[in-house]
Amino acid sequence: MEVTMDPLFLAWSYFRRRKLQQCSDICTKILQDNPYDQDSSLLISEAAWSLKTRALTEMVYIDEIEVDQEGIAEMMLDESSIAQVARPGTSLRLPGTCHGGGPTPAVRPMTQSGRPITGFVRPSTQSGRPGTMEQAIKTPRTASTARPVTASSGRFIRLGTASMLTNPEGPFINLSRLNLAKYSQKPNLSRTLFEYIFHHENDVKNALDLAAQATEHAQFKDWWWKVQLGKCYYRQVTHHPSYYSTA
């Protein structure tokens, strides 16, 4: 007698092992086999819907901690970089001026660019400014991937087309027909839906609407939704064309 694994548990196992495409495919089959009009299948459908939403989000997720990282274009084409050779009489590398009276490099290690090494290490703080394009490409920039950041504006534009790559028939969730007020009252679904809209669809307006309604439903006591509101406001301001025209 052959014992088969529960499809939802198998999809969760694939998600834990970062096999996101297999997880999404199994969740799609579960949603097709369990219609929403049956009460017995409602919980299974909601769980599969939430898991597929998380899987699609993880495929394109970018850690917002690294949102201010410089891209390759900004590093290699920086007009304000310091000249490699100092003019006579203005060099800061004269004998006795680098460490006069201060701690030695053995006590306070320094990086190649002259910055003191702190206790918090990020991927790009140890390498300094890359001298060549090859060094810039080799330097990882994000926490979840080893690829370098190109241009931040182009990166956010590409995120908006991710839904067309995951489903040949169109996006998984039709945001224009979505009732955000209903989902904002379901804490077990609203958070995964917000991350899907924010990261996968790159629709900051709908993400902001969902976060505002969910914050109101939580009586303004949920810190997680307040953080998401801040992320939406930051994305709206810094990536609006008027921000660069007035900067």
Short mmCIF file of C-alpha atoms in Angstrom, two decimals:
data_model
loop_
_atom_site.label_atom_id
_atom_site.label_comp_id
_atom_site.label_asym_id
_atom_site.label_seq_id
_atom_site.Cartn_x
_atom_site.Cartn_y
_atom_site.Cartn_z
CA MET A 1 0.00 0.00 0.00
CA GLU A 2 1.48 3.28 -1.11
CA VAL A 3 1.29 6.16 1.35
CA THR A 4 1.22 9.60 -0.24
CA MET A 5 2.18 12.81 1.51
CA ASP A 6 -0.38 15.51 2.08
CA PRO A 7 -0.01 18.04 -0.76
CA LEU A 8 -0.16 21.07 1.53
CA PHE A 9 2.52 19.63 3.81
CA LEU A 10 4.66 18.79 0.77
CA ALA A 11 4.32 22.36 -0.49
CA TRP A 12 5.35 23.69 2.93
CA SER A 13 8.36 21.34 2.87
CA TYR A 14 9.39 22.71 -0.53
CA PHE A 15 9.02 26.24 0.81
CA ARG A 16 11.25 25.48 3.81
CA ARG A 17 13.90 24.10 1.44
CA ARG A 18 13.71 27.17 -0.82
CA LYS A 19 12.26 25.20 -3.74
CA LEU A 20 9.81 27.97 -4.40
CA GLN A 21 8.66 27.06 -7.89
CA GLN A 22 7.69 23.51 -6.85
CA CYS A 23 5.87 24.96 -3.85
CA SER A 24 3.94 27.37 -6.07
CA ASP A 25 2.97 24.61 -8.51
CA ILE A 26 1.58 22.36 -5.76
CA CYS A 27 -0.38 25.24 -4.22
CA THR A 28 -1.87 26.02 -7.63
CA LYS A 29 -3.10 22.43 -7.94
CA ILE A 30 -4.56 22.56 -4.42
CA LEU A 31 -6.48 25.74 -5.25
CA GLN A 32 -7.86 24.15 -8.40
CA ASP A 33 -9.01 21.01 -6.56
CA ASN A 34 -10.56 22.84 -3.57
CA PRO A 35 -13.23 25.37 -4.59
CA TYR A 36 -14.03 28.25 -2.26
CA ASP A 37 -17.76 27.51 -2.11
CA GLN A 38 -17.27 24.53 0.23
CA ASP A 39 -16.81 25.23 3.93
CA SER A 40 -14.65 22.13 4.44
CA SER A 41 -12.18 23.32 1.81
CA LEU A 42 -12.08 26.97 2.85
CA LEU A 43 -9.27 26.61 5.39
CA ILE A 44 -7.19 24.47 3.03
CA SER A 45 -7.69 26.96 0.22
CA GLU A 46 -6.71 29.91 2.41
CA ALA A 47 -3.58 28.09 3.59
CA ALA A 48 -2.58 27.19 0.03
CA TRP A 49 -3.33 30.73 -1.15
CA SER A 50 -1.20 32.24 1.61
CA LEU A 51 1.66 29.78 1.02
CA LYS A 52 1.71 30.43 -2.72
CA THR A 53 1.68 34.16 -2.06
CA ARG A 54 4.71 33.81 0.21
CA ALA A 55 6.52 31.62 -2.34
CA LEU A 56 6.01 34.14 -5.14
CA THR A 57 7.16 36.94 -2.84
CA GLU A 58 10.35 35.11 -1.83
CA MET A 59 11.31 34.69 -5.49
CA VAL A 60 11.83 38.45 -5.86
CA TYR A 61 12.30 39.54 -2.23
CA ILE A 62 14.83 42.27 -1.54
CA ASP A 63 15.86 43.06 2.01
CA GLU A 64 14.83 46.64 2.74
CA ILE A 65 17.84 47.03 5.06
CA GLU A 66 20.00 47.27 1.94
CA VAL A 67 17.73 49.78 0.23
CA ASP A 68 20.36 52.54 0.32
CA GLN A 69 23.17 50.44 -1.16
CA GLU A 70 25.00 52.01 -4.08
CA GLY A 71 24.66 50.35 -7.44
CA ILE A 72 27.42 49.58 -9.91
CA ALA A 73 26.59 52.67 -11.96
CA GLU A 74 26.81 54.93 -8.91
CA MET A 75 30.16 53.44 -7.83
CA MET A 76 31.92 53.40 -11.19
CA LEU A 77 30.57 56.73 -12.48
CA ASP A 78 30.90 58.78 -9.30
CA GLU A 79 31.90 62.35 -10.15
CA SER A 80 32.79 63.25 -6.57
CA SER A 81 35.43 60.57 -6.04
CA ILE A 82 38.73 61.68 -4.50
CA ALA A 83 41.73 61.87 -6.79
CA GLN A 84 44.21 59.03 -6.35
CA VAL A 85 47.25 61.34 -6.42
CA ALA A 86 47.16 64.33 -4.04
CA ARG A 87 48.53 67.71 -5.03
CA PRO A 88 51.88 68.70 -3.50
CA GLY A 89 51.57 70.11 -0.01
CA THR A 90 48.00 68.94 0.51
CA SER A 91 48.49 65.23 1.10
CA LEU A 92 47.09 63.77 4.30
CA ARG A 93 49.53 60.87 4.10
CA LEU A 94 52.57 62.71 5.36
CA PRO A 95 54.70 60.91 7.96
CA GLY A 96 53.46 61.45 11.48
CA THR A 97 50.05 62.81 10.48
CA CYS A 98 48.12 59.59 9.94
CA HIS A 99 48.22 58.28 13.49
CA GLY A 100 49.55 61.16 15.50
CA GLY A 101 48.68 60.50 19.12
CA GLY A 102 45.83 58.17 18.20
CA PRO A 103 45.48 54.43 18.47
CA THR A 104 47.57 52.28 16.18
CA PRO A 105 45.99 50.16 13.45
CA ALA A 106 46.55 47.11 15.64
CA VAL A 107 44.27 48.58 18.30
CA ARG A 108 41.70 50.06 15.90
CA PRO A 109 41.85 48.18 12.56
CA MET A 110 41.17 50.25 9.49
CA THR A 111 39.75 49.35 6.11
CA GLN A 112 41.46 50.02 2.78
CA SER A 113 39.56 53.29 2.47
CA GLY A 114 40.68 54.49 5.92
CA ARG A 115 37.44 53.86 7.79
CA PRO A 116 37.65 52.21 11.22
CA ILE A 117 36.15 48.73 11.39
CA THR A 118 33.10 48.74 13.64
CA GLY A 119 31.30 45.82 15.18
CA PHE A 120 28.61 45.77 12.48
CA VAL A 121 29.78 44.33 9.18
CA ARG A 122 27.80 44.72 5.98
CA PRO A 123 28.79 43.18 2.63
CA SER A 124 30.11 46.37 1.06
CA THR A 125 31.81 48.09 4.02
CA GLN A 126 34.99 45.99 4.01
CA SER A 127 35.87 46.34 0.36
CA GLY A 128 35.89 50.14 -0.04
CA ARG A 129 35.22 51.63 -3.43
CA PRO A 130 36.00 49.11 -6.19
CA GLY A 131 38.77 50.12 -8.53
CA THR A 132 37.59 48.10 -11.50
CA MET A 133 34.29 46.91 -12.92
CA GLU A 134 35.33 43.32 -12.18
CA GLN A 135 35.69 44.07 -8.46
CA ALA A 136 32.30 45.81 -8.41
CA ILE A 137 30.58 42.82 -10.00
CA LYS A 138 32.19 40.37 -7.57
CA THR A 139 31.01 42.31 -4.49
CA PRO A 140 27.63 41.09 -3.15
CA ARG A 141 25.19 43.79 -2.13
CA THR A 142 22.14 42.10 -0.59
CA ALA A 143 21.49 39.71 2.25
CA SER A 144 19.59 37.05 0.30
CA THR A 145 21.52 36.97 -2.97
CA ALA A 146 25.11 37.23 -4.15
CA ARG A 147 24.34 39.37 -7.19
CA PRO A 148 25.41 43.02 -7.09
CA VAL A 149 22.91 45.84 -7.18
CA THR A 150 22.76 47.56 -10.55
CA ALA A 151 20.66 50.72 -10.54
CA SER A 152 18.10 51.01 -7.77
CA SER A 153 15.52 52.70 -9.97
CA GLY A 154 15.76 49.99 -12.62
CA ARG A 155 15.60 47.31 -9.95
CA PHE A 156 12.22 48.50 -8.67
CA ILE A 157 10.88 48.81 -12.21
CA ARG A 158 11.83 45.20 -12.96
CA LEU A 159 10.00 44.01 -9.85
CA GLY A 160 6.72 45.14 -11.36
CA THR A 161 7.07 42.67 -14.24
CA ALA A 162 7.77 39.64 -12.05
CA SER A 163 4.14 38.54 -12.03
CA MET A 164 4.13 38.04 -15.79
CA LEU A 165 7.03 35.59 -15.49
CA THR A 166 5.53 33.37 -12.81
CA ASN A 167 2.16 32.73 -14.43
CA PRO A 168 1.76 32.59 -18.23
CA GLU A 169 -1.99 33.22 -17.91
CA GLY A 170 -1.51 36.48 -16.03
CA PRO A 171 -0.92 37.59 -12.44
CA PHE A 172 -1.82 35.30 -9.57
CA ILE A 173 -3.89 38.02 -7.85
CA ASN A 174 -5.90 40.58 -9.79
CA LEU A 175 -5.34 43.68 -7.68
CA SER A 176 -7.95 45.75 -9.50
CA ARG A 177 -10.71 43.38 -8.32
CA LEU A 178 -9.31 42.78 -4.84
CA ASN A 179 -11.34 43.85 -1.82
CA LEU A 180 -8.62 45.28 0.41
CA ALA A 181 -11.06 46.10 3.21
CA LYS A 182 -11.99 42.42 3.56
CA TYR A 183 -8.40 41.18 3.64
CA SER A 184 -7.28 43.90 6.06
CA GLN A 185 -9.53 42.31 8.69
CA LYS A 186 -7.82 38.91 8.36
CA PRO A 187 -4.43 39.05 10.10
CA ASN A 188 -3.42 35.61 8.84
CA LEU A 189 -3.77 36.71 5.21
CA SER A 190 -3.20 40.47 5.20
CA ARG A 191 0.53 40.36 5.96
CA THR A 192 1.40 37.89 3.22
CA LEU A 193 -0.83 39.81 0.82
CA PHE A 194 0.92 43.09 1.64
CA GLU A 195 4.38 41.62 0.99
CA TYR A 196 3.14 40.16 -2.29
CA ILE A 197 1.75 43.51 -3.44
CA PHE A 198 4.77 45.47 -2.24
CA HIS A 199 7.61 43.21 -3.42
CA HIS A 200 6.17 41.05 -6.20
CA GLU A 201 3.75 43.45 -7.89
CA ASN A 202 5.63 46.64 -6.89
CA ASP A 203 2.26 48.37 -6.47
CA VAL A 204 3.01 50.83 -3.68
CA LYS A 205 -0.38 52.54 -3.87
CA ASN A 206 -2.43 49.40 -3.18
CA ALA A 207 0.11 48.25 -0.60
CA LEU A 208 -0.27 51.57 1.20
CA ASP A 209 -4.06 51.30 1.13
CA LEU A 210 -3.93 47.80 2.60
CA ALA A 211 -1.44 48.84 5.29
CA ALA A 212 -3.55 51.86 6.26
CA GLN A 213 -6.74 49.81 6.59
CA ALA A 214 -4.99 47.03 8.48
CA THR A 215 -3.44 49.56 10.86
CA GLU A 216 -6.85 51.05 11.53
CA HIS A 217 -8.31 47.57 12.11
CA ALA A 218 -5.53 46.86 14.63
CA GLN A 219 -6.42 50.12 16.44
CA PHE A 220 -2.98 51.55 15.62
CA LYS A 221 -1.30 49.15 18.08
CA ASP A 222 0.46 46.81 15.66
CA TRP A 223 4.06 47.91 15.15
CA TRP A 224 4.50 45.71 12.06
CA TRP A 225 1.94 47.64 10.07
CA LYS A 226 3.46 50.95 11.14
CA VAL A 227 6.79 49.81 9.70
CA GLN A 228 5.10 48.87 6.43
CA LEU A 229 3.48 52.30 6.24
CA GLY A 230 6.91 53.87 6.60
CA LYS A 231 8.30 51.68 3.83
CA CYS A 232 5.47 52.69 1.51
CA TYR A 233 5.94 56.40 2.25
CA TYR A 234 9.69 56.09 1.69
CA ARG A 235 9.22 54.27 -1.61
CA GLN A 236 6.66 56.82 -2.82
CA VAL A 237 8.88 59.81 -2.06
CA THR A 238 12.35 58.64 -3.09
CA HIS A 239 11.29 56.89 -6.30
CA HIS A 240 8.98 59.61 -7.60
CA PRO A 241 10.32 61.60 -10.60
CA SER A 242 9.76 64.91 -8.79
CA TYR A 243 12.16 63.80 -6.04
CA TYR A 244 15.10 63.76 -8.46
CA SER A 245 14.07 66.96 -10.24
CA THR A 246 14.11 68.93 -6.97
CA ALA A 247 17.10 67.20 -5.35
#
